[in-house]
């Protein structure tokens, strides 16, 4: 496929405004401001069928329409650059290599929805990205793409970076908003959704980095063109970050709906040492695991949901036959225990219980009853307050269901069968 | 940085007019403290509380919530070793063990000379370079245990016996 989202990244100084401008950069903003009304922009984005790349897949055009319809002022546009999902590093690529695509996408979104101020909520672990974004924002001000009366129009927009400080939960949009307000990053109840009551309870659009990087393309080439790429009910190019036991870990841009097997074997070069593939988490740490028989699935929102898992951030994490699934799921649930904000009981206690039980099994001290307890705890965790707790048990429960033999082997042997020493 | 300089930094930050609400300057203020002091102490929190007109307890809440803020003294260099899934599958746990061996500390601890703090860390988004280690803002990717002495020496590590070996 022609590179669309990654069209600039191999060029020299790809993150400078000169490089961006020389490849047609900011022409979409010009087109939107000069030739289109805010309503036209929203129509075009709706026609494209673009769905949010932060993981939930909500239609972007519809979100913008809700925000545009709210009359409270001022409105805020926030880019979610918290990228905390384990093994997800796709947004980092855009931030570091093509920051102007993100800024241009934000500008067009802010124009469409009537937002006057914008923030990029950047995870604290991306200091390199922060410097690059700061420079890019400075360049955009210098050229008159940010600030008052942009390109001589009535539209004004100021953009700032807000650094997070190491908290996965702040990727959840309402926790992010609390963090932007200077509080602990605890989620708020939804609804009201941020489009109506976000930052300082004013209308706030929150969009993921990759979502925004699609916008200049859609305005440049049109929603109909965009809708013809990839899966019909969730179109467009998609960035898949692939890591773990593959020969060529990295970010691959492919049409939405590319089969998982193709991503692993053709693009990421297959399994290290040509070993056998054992298991794949197809959409980050919160997704349910797939076995080697299940990897022909198209990588898009509806297909993965049908397969009992989810696309999430699109982060493909690959395990080979020498890796222990019990240990892998233990590491992931430990992550969620560490990151649970502690606000609600099912998540705070559930993640702790799961860590203790899976640790016990991994050490060879578990019993068969433990497996039933895991399933019980998981059904309680479904009632958590936010998406973190609702999904945290997925890697463990799916591993127990699909690799039950391996769990039983730990229990029967009284040790991990994969430990070398 | 002195406490008075810190106070002035917060004031000039506020003058930039980035946020329409005072309280939103919380994380940026804590970042200034994190970068310029060994620890975010009660005294520092009190300055933030005064300058932003936010109750002290809310500053404390924020300072202790986020993993990157240190309310206990940290070393000059914070070494973060990722052991999340992709790094674990590629040897991240061995790297952590080896660093702790070399520096004779446990994860979370600081060397007695105050040079290094070692932290077992969650995914830093560098998984295509697993196992990944960062030292303050520098990144090290696809790290092997044998690379570690060289890396540590760049930051003033004197070798296992306290003297730079050849
Ligand atoms: N990229 C990453 O690093 C991570 C991504 N995730 C993903 O996050 C997802 C969950 O995210 P949530 O925000 O909790 O999902 P959600 O379904 O509540 O919301 C998705 C988006 O649509 C908006 N929305 C939904 N219904 C709306 C309505 N009726 N009116 C206006 N706006 C509406 C929300 O405000 C939000 O922006 C998971 O599927 C997971 O894959 C989770 C962890 C990390
Ligand atoms: C625990 C949790 C963490 C999240 N982390 C992120 C994140 O790091 N980046 C992101 O874009 N969305 C993240 N999300 C999803 C956001 O809440 C929100 O759906 C997204 O930013 C909306 O943008 P989009 O519509 O462009 O995808 C997270 C959700 C949950 C429940
Ligand atoms: S589900 Fe977990 S992260 Fe979400 S509010 Fe509850 S405790 Fe906090
Ligand atoms: S898993 Fe180690 S950096 Fe992502």
mmCIF file of C-alpha atoms in Angstrom, chain A residues 87-323:
data_model
loop_
_atom_site.group_PDB
_atom_site.id
_atom_site.type_symbol
_atom_site.label_atom_id
_atom_site.label_comp_id
_atom_site.label_asym_id
_atom_site.label_seq_id
_atom_site.Cartn_x
_atom_site.Cartn_y
_atom_site.Cartn_z
ATOM 1 C CA UNK A 87 3.718 -2.452 23.724
ATOM 2 C CA UNK A 88 2.068 0.476 21.932
ATOM 3 C CA UNK A 89 4.484 2.883 20.246
ATOM 4 C CA UNK A 90 2.678 4.050 17.125
ATOM 5 C CA UNK A 91 1.841 7.554 18.329
ATOM 6 C CA UNK A 92 5.488 8.053 19.294
ATOM 7 C CA UNK A 93 6.433 7.594 15.649
ATOM 8 C CA UNK A 94 4.087 10.381 14.518
ATOM 9 C CA UNK A 95 5.123 12.667 17.383
ATOM 10 C CA UNK A 96 8.822 12.256 16.696
ATOM 11 C CA UNK A 97 8.831 11.975 12.914
ATOM 12 C CA UNK A 98 5.806 13.928 11.695
ATOM 13 C CA UNK A 99 4.556 16.244 14.448
ATOM 14 C CA UNK A 100 3.084 18.718 11.972
ATOM 15 C CA UNK A 101 0.592 16.117 10.713
ATOM 16 C CA UNK A 102 -0.725 15.964 14.253
ATOM 17 C CA UNK A 103 -0.795 19.748 14.648
ATOM 18 C CA UNK A 104 -2.537 20.220 11.307
ATOM 19 C CA UNK A 105 -5.121 17.563 12.216
ATOM 20 C CA UNK A 106 -5.776 19.333 15.505
ATOM 21 C CA UNK A 107 -6.154 22.705 13.803
ATOM 22 C CA UNK A 108 -8.699 21.346 11.339
ATOM 23 C CA UNK A 109 -10.596 19.649 14.185
ATOM 24 C CA UNK A 110 -10.580 22.807 16.276
ATOM 25 C CA UNK A 111 -11.889 24.825 13.340
ATOM 26 C CA UNK A 112 -14.678 22.296 12.713
ATOM 27 C CA UNK A 113 -15.792 22.212 16.342
ATOM 28 C CA UNK A 114 -15.193 25.833 17.325
ATOM 29 C CA UNK A 115 -12.392 25.221 19.830
ATOM 30 C CA UNK A 116 -10.227 28.171 20.787
ATOM 31 C CA UNK A 117 -7.517 26.429 22.874
ATOM 32 C CA UNK A 118 -5.720 23.138 22.543
ATOM 33 C CA UNK A 119 -3.542 20.889 24.667
ATOM 34 C CA UNK A 120 -1.410 17.936 23.734
ATOM 35 C CA UNK A 121 -1.420 15.638 26.768
ATOM 36 C CA UNK A 122 1.924 13.928 26.292
ATOM 37 C CA UNK A 123 3.080 11.057 28.457
ATOM 38 C CA UNK A 124 5.975 11.984 30.730
ATOM 39 C CA UNK A 125 8.015 9.106 29.348
ATOM 40 C CA UNK A 126 8.339 10.846 25.966
ATOM 41 C CA UNK A 127 10.850 13.661 26.695
ATOM 42 C CA UNK A 128 12.329 13.370 23.201
ATOM 43 C CA UNK A 129 8.872 13.828 21.738
ATOM 44 C CA UNK A 130 8.299 16.831 23.965
ATOM 45 C CA UNK A 131 11.293 18.684 22.533
ATOM 46 C CA UNK A 132 10.264 17.867 18.978
ATOM 47 C CA UNK A 133 6.680 18.976 19.577
ATOM 48 C CA UNK A 134 7.801 22.194 21.263
ATOM 49 C CA UNK A 135 9.906 23.056 18.255
ATOM 50 C CA UNK A 136 7.133 22.134 15.838
ATOM 51 C CA UNK A 137 4.598 24.284 17.685
ATOM 52 C CA UNK A 138 7.061 27.199 17.618
ATOM 53 C CA UNK A 139 7.500 26.763 13.865
ATOM 54 C CA UNK A 140 3.747 26.680 13.325
ATOM 55 C CA UNK A 141 3.351 29.941 15.276
ATOM 56 C CA UNK A 142 6.141 31.547 13.237
ATOM 57 C CA UNK A 143 4.435 30.635 9.974
ATOM 58 C CA UNK A 144 1.060 31.874 11.176
ATOM 59 C CA UNK A 145 -0.646 28.475 11.432
ATOM 60 C CA UNK A 146 -1.210 28.997 15.156
ATOM 61 C CA UNK A 147 -2.274 32.079 17.086
ATOM 62 C CA UNK A 148 -4.708 34.847 16.183
ATOM 63 C CA UNK A 149 -6.494 35.075 12.841
ATOM 64 C CA UNK A 150 -4.922 32.062 11.226
ATOM 65 C CA UNK A 151 -4.255 32.532 7.496
ATOM 66 C CA UNK A 152 -6.063 35.864 7.688
ATOM 67 C CA UNK A 153 -9.370 34.314 8.762
ATOM 68 C CA UNK A 154 -11.513 34.758 11.871
ATOM 69 C CA UNK A 155 -10.194 31.467 13.237
ATOM 70 C CA UNK A 156 -7.765 31.673 16.168
ATOM 71 C CA UNK A 157 -6.198 28.760 18.025
ATOM 72 C CA UNK A 158 -3.499 28.459 20.691
ATOM 73 C CA UNK A 159 -1.778 25.168 21.360
ATOM 74 C CA UNK A 160 0.190 23.997 24.404
ATOM 75 C CA UNK A 161 1.852 20.806 25.596
ATOM 76 C CA UNK A 162 0.888 19.339 28.956
ATOM 77 C CA UNK A 163 3.266 16.650 30.237
ATOM 78 C CA UNK A 164 1.875 13.724 32.154
ATOM 79 C CA UNK A 165 4.025 12.174 34.848
ATOM 80 C CA UNK A 166 3.785 8.418 34.626
ATOM 81 C CA UNK A 167 0.222 7.180 35.062
ATOM 82 C CA UNK A 168 -1.405 4.850 32.543
ATOM 83 C CA UNK A 169 -4.888 5.755 33.749
ATOM 84 C CA UNK A 170 -4.380 9.320 32.491
ATOM 85 C CA UNK A 171 -4.862 7.949 28.976
ATOM 86 C CA UNK A 172 -8.513 7.418 29.867
ATOM 87 C CA UNK A 173 -9.976 10.681 28.660
ATOM 88 C CA UNK A 174 -11.774 11.789 31.835
ATOM 89 C CA UNK A 175 -8.778 10.903 34.038
ATOM 90 C CA UNK A 176 -6.714 12.847 31.518
ATOM 91 C CA UNK A 177 -8.977 15.839 31.984
ATOM 92 C CA UNK A 178 -8.678 15.636 35.769
ATOM 93 C CA UNK A 179 -4.923 15.500 35.377
ATOM 94 C CA UNK A 180 -5.014 18.532 33.086
ATOM 95 C CA UNK A 181 -6.944 20.307 35.820
ATOM 96 C CA UNK A 182 -4.095 19.563 38.241
ATOM 97 C CA UNK A 183 -5.687 16.686 40.117
ATOM 98 C CA UNK A 184 -4.960 13.016 40.622
ATOM 99 C CA UNK A 185 -5.770 11.113 37.468
ATOM 100 C CA UNK A 186 -9.010 9.464 38.495
ATOM 101 C CA UNK A 187 -11.774 8.888 35.936
ATOM 102 C CA UNK A 188 -15.093 10.709 36.045
ATOM 103 C CA UNK A 189 -18.462 9.179 35.396
ATOM 104 C CA UNK A 190 -19.589 9.122 31.734
ATOM 105 C CA UNK A 191 -22.013 10.512 30.587
ATOM 106 C CA UNK A 192 -21.683 13.460 30.483
ATOM 107 C CA UNK A 193 -19.071 12.865 27.810
ATOM 108 C CA UNK A 194 -16.169 15.294 27.441
ATOM 109 C CA UNK A 195 -17.719 16.794 24.296
ATOM 110 C CA UNK A 196 -20.255 18.394 26.640
ATOM 111 C CA UNK A 197 -18.467 18.553 29.997
ATOM 112 C CA UNK A 198 -14.709 18.124 29.774
ATOM 113 C CA UNK A 199 -11.858 20.399 30.826
ATOM 114 C CA UNK A 200 -13.240 22.831 33.437
ATOM 115 C CA UNK A 201 -16.613 21.284 32.544
ATOM 116 C CA UNK A 202 -16.512 22.991 29.168
ATOM 117 C CA UNK A 203 -16.998 21.179 25.832
ATOM 118 C CA UNK A 204 -13.772 19.310 25.108
ATOM 119 C CA UNK A 205 -12.866 17.131 22.152
ATOM 120 C CA UNK A 206 -10.381 14.378 22.997
ATOM 121 C CA UNK A 207 -8.773 12.567 20.078
ATOM 122 C CA UNK A 208 -5.870 10.197 19.764
ATOM 123 C CA UNK A 209 -2.656 11.193 17.921
ATOM 124 C CA UNK A 210 -3.151 8.699 15.093
ATOM 125 C CA UNK A 211 -6.800 9.701 14.663
ATOM 126 C CA UNK A 212 -5.702 13.300 14.138
ATOM 127 C CA UNK A 213 -2.910 12.393 11.734
ATOM 128 C CA UNK A 214 -5.613 11.013 9.398
ATOM 129 C CA UNK A 215 -7.462 14.316 9.154
ATOM 130 C CA UNK A 216 -5.213 16.216 6.713
ATOM 131 C CA UNK A 217 -5.427 13.217 4.352
ATOM 132 C CA UNK A 218 -9.214 13.135 4.512
ATOM 133 C CA UNK A 219 -9.505 16.847 3.779
ATOM 134 C CA UNK A 220 -6.928 16.664 0.992
ATOM 135 C CA UNK A 221 -8.299 13.656 -0.871
ATOM 136 C CA UNK A 222 -11.883 13.466 0.332
ATOM 137 C CA UNK A 223 -13.956 11.235 2.581
ATOM 138 C CA UNK A 224 -15.078 8.958 -0.238
ATOM 139 C CA UNK A 225 -11.514 8.170 -1.242
ATOM 140 C CA UNK A 226 -10.637 7.462 2.378
ATOM 141 C CA UNK A 227 -13.649 5.217 2.874
ATOM 142 C CA UNK A 228 -12.478 2.992 0.014
ATOM 143 C CA UNK A 229 -9.334 1.898 1.918
ATOM 144 C CA UNK A 230 -9.393 -1.213 4.107
ATOM 145 C CA UNK A 231 -12.432 -2.712 5.829
ATOM 146 C CA UNK A 232 -15.749 -1.289 4.609
ATOM 147 C CA UNK A 233 -17.247 -0.671 8.064
ATOM 148 C CA UNK A 234 -14.086 0.749 9.530
ATOM 149 C CA UNK A 235 -11.894 2.084 6.780
ATOM 150 C CA UNK A 236 -8.557 3.794 6.449
ATOM 151 C CA UNK A 237 -4.894 3.112 6.930
ATOM 152 C CA UNK A 238 -3.880 1.790 10.346
ATOM 153 C CA UNK A 239 -0.619 1.781 12.263
ATOM 154 C CA UNK A 240 0.193 -1.579 13.841
ATOM 155 C CA UNK A 241 3.018 -1.616 16.361
ATOM 156 C CA UNK A 242 4.428 -5.160 16.457
ATOM 157 C CA UNK A 243 6.799 -6.407 19.155
ATOM 158 C CA UNK A 244 7.780 -9.449 21.171
ATOM 159 C CA UNK A 245 9.230 -12.466 19.414
ATOM 160 C CA UNK A 246 9.163 -11.262 15.818
ATOM 161 C CA UNK A 247 12.224 -10.812 13.622
ATOM 162 C CA UNK A 248 11.448 -7.215 12.679
ATOM 163 C CA UNK A 249 9.630 -5.401 15.466
ATOM 164 C CA UNK A 250 8.333 -1.994 14.428
ATOM 165 C CA UNK A 251 5.339 0.074 13.326
ATOM 166 C CA UNK A 252 3.633 -1.119 10.126
ATOM 167 C CA UNK A 253 1.158 0.995 8.192
ATOM 168 C CA UNK A 254 -1.374 -1.238 6.461
ATOM 169 C CA UNK A 255 -5.001 -1.035 5.387
ATOM 170 C CA UNK A 256 -7.401 -1.544 8.286
ATOM 171 C CA UNK A 257 -8.432 -5.197 8.242
ATOM 172 C CA UNK A 258 -5.083 -6.672 7.179
ATOM 173 C CA UNK A 259 -4.980 -10.260 8.479
ATOM 174 C CA UNK A 260 -2.992 -10.687 11.692
ATOM 175 C CA UNK A 261 -1.022 -13.573 10.161
ATOM 176 C CA UNK A 262 0.113 -11.341 7.280
ATOM 177 C CA UNK A 263 1.264 -8.640 9.717
ATOM 178 C CA UNK A 264 3.311 -11.135 11.722
ATOM 179 C CA UNK A 265 4.776 -13.278 8.957
ATOM 180 C CA UNK A 266 5.105 -10.930 5.978
ATOM 181 C CA UNK A 267 5.676 -7.548 7.509
ATOM 182 C CA UNK A 268 7.313 -8.293 10.827
ATOM 183 C CA UNK A 269 9.392 -11.103 9.297
ATOM 184 C CA UNK A 270 7.976 -14.067 11.219
ATOM 185 C CA UNK A 271 9.064 -15.538 14.524
ATOM 186 C CA UNK A 272 12.546 -15.167 15.959
ATOM 187 C CA UNK A 273 14.652 -18.276 15.301
ATOM 188 C CA UNK A 274 11.869 -19.574 13.038
ATOM 189 C CA UNK A 275 10.250 -21.061 16.097
ATOM 190 C CA UNK A 276 6.551 -21.789 16.298
ATOM 191 C CA UNK A 277 4.152 -19.034 17.195
ATOM 192 C CA UNK A 278 2.362 -19.744 20.426
ATOM 193 C CA UNK A 279 0.091 -16.836 21.245
ATOM 194 C CA UNK A 280 -0.673 -13.252 20.257
ATOM 195 C CA UNK A 281 -2.231 -10.371 22.132
ATOM 196 C CA UNK A 282 -3.633 -8.531 19.097
ATOM 197 C CA UNK A 283 -4.593 -5.188 20.641
ATOM 198 C CA UNK A 284 -2.410 -4.357 23.589
ATOM 199 C CA UNK A 285 -2.303 -5.652 27.123
ATOM 200 C CA UNK A 286 -6.050 -5.264 27.643
ATOM 201 C CA UNK A 287 -6.950 -7.580 24.767
ATOM 202 C CA UNK A 288 -7.743 -11.269 25.004
ATOM 203 C CA UNK A 289 -5.104 -13.644 23.693
ATOM 204 C CA UNK A 290 -5.354 -15.511 20.380
ATOM 205 C CA UNK A 291 -3.802 -18.919 19.657
ATOM 206 C CA UNK A 292 -1.820 -19.840 16.541
ATOM 207 C CA UNK A 293 -5.012 -21.259 14.997
ATOM 208 C CA UNK A 294 -6.794 -17.927 15.324
ATOM 209 C CA UNK A 295 -4.442 -15.544 13.564
ATOM 210 C CA UNK A 296 -6.142 -15.315 10.191
ATOM 211 C CA UNK A 297 -8.484 -12.724 11.660
ATOM 212 C CA UNK A 298 -8.683 -9.300 9.942
ATOM 213 C CA UNK A 299 -7.247 -6.615 12.205
ATOM 214 C CA UNK A 300 -10.161 -4.206 12.543
ATOM 215 C CA UNK A 301 -12.655 -3.292 15.266
ATOM 216 C CA UNK A 302 -15.623 -5.523 14.287
ATOM 217 C CA UNK A 303 -13.620 -8.593 13.235
ATOM 218 C CA UNK A 304 -11.614 -8.727 16.441
ATOM 219 C CA UNK A 305 -14.700 -8.145 18.554
ATOM 220 C CA UNK A 306 -16.300 -11.094 16.749
ATOM 221 C CA UNK A 307 -13.200 -13.160 17.565
ATOM 222 C CA UNK A 308 -13.772 -12.419 21.252
ATOM 223 C CA UNK A 309 -10.958 -9.933 21.627
ATOM 224 C CA UNK A 310 -10.370 -6.312 20.556
ATOM 225 C CA UNK A 311 -8.327 -4.086 18.295
ATOM 226 C CA UNK A 312 -7.612 -1.574 21.066
ATOM 227 C CA UNK A 313 -4.438 0.303 20.270
ATOM 228 C CA UNK A 314 -3.578 -2.245 17.568
ATOM 229 C CA UNK A 315 -0.441 -3.335 19.437
ATOM 230 C CA UNK A 316 0.476 -6.852 18.363
ATOM 231 C CA UNK A 317 2.445 -8.738 21.035
ATOM 232 C CA UNK A 318 3.840 -12.065 19.900
ATOM 233 C CA UNK A 319 4.904 -15.044 22.027
ATOM 234 C CA UNK A 320 6.742 -18.093 20.700
ATOM 235 C CA UNK A 321 6.625 -21.741 21.767
ATOM 236 C CA UNK A 322 9.386 -21.265 24.354
ATOM 237 C CA UNK A 323 7.509 -18.535 26.230
#
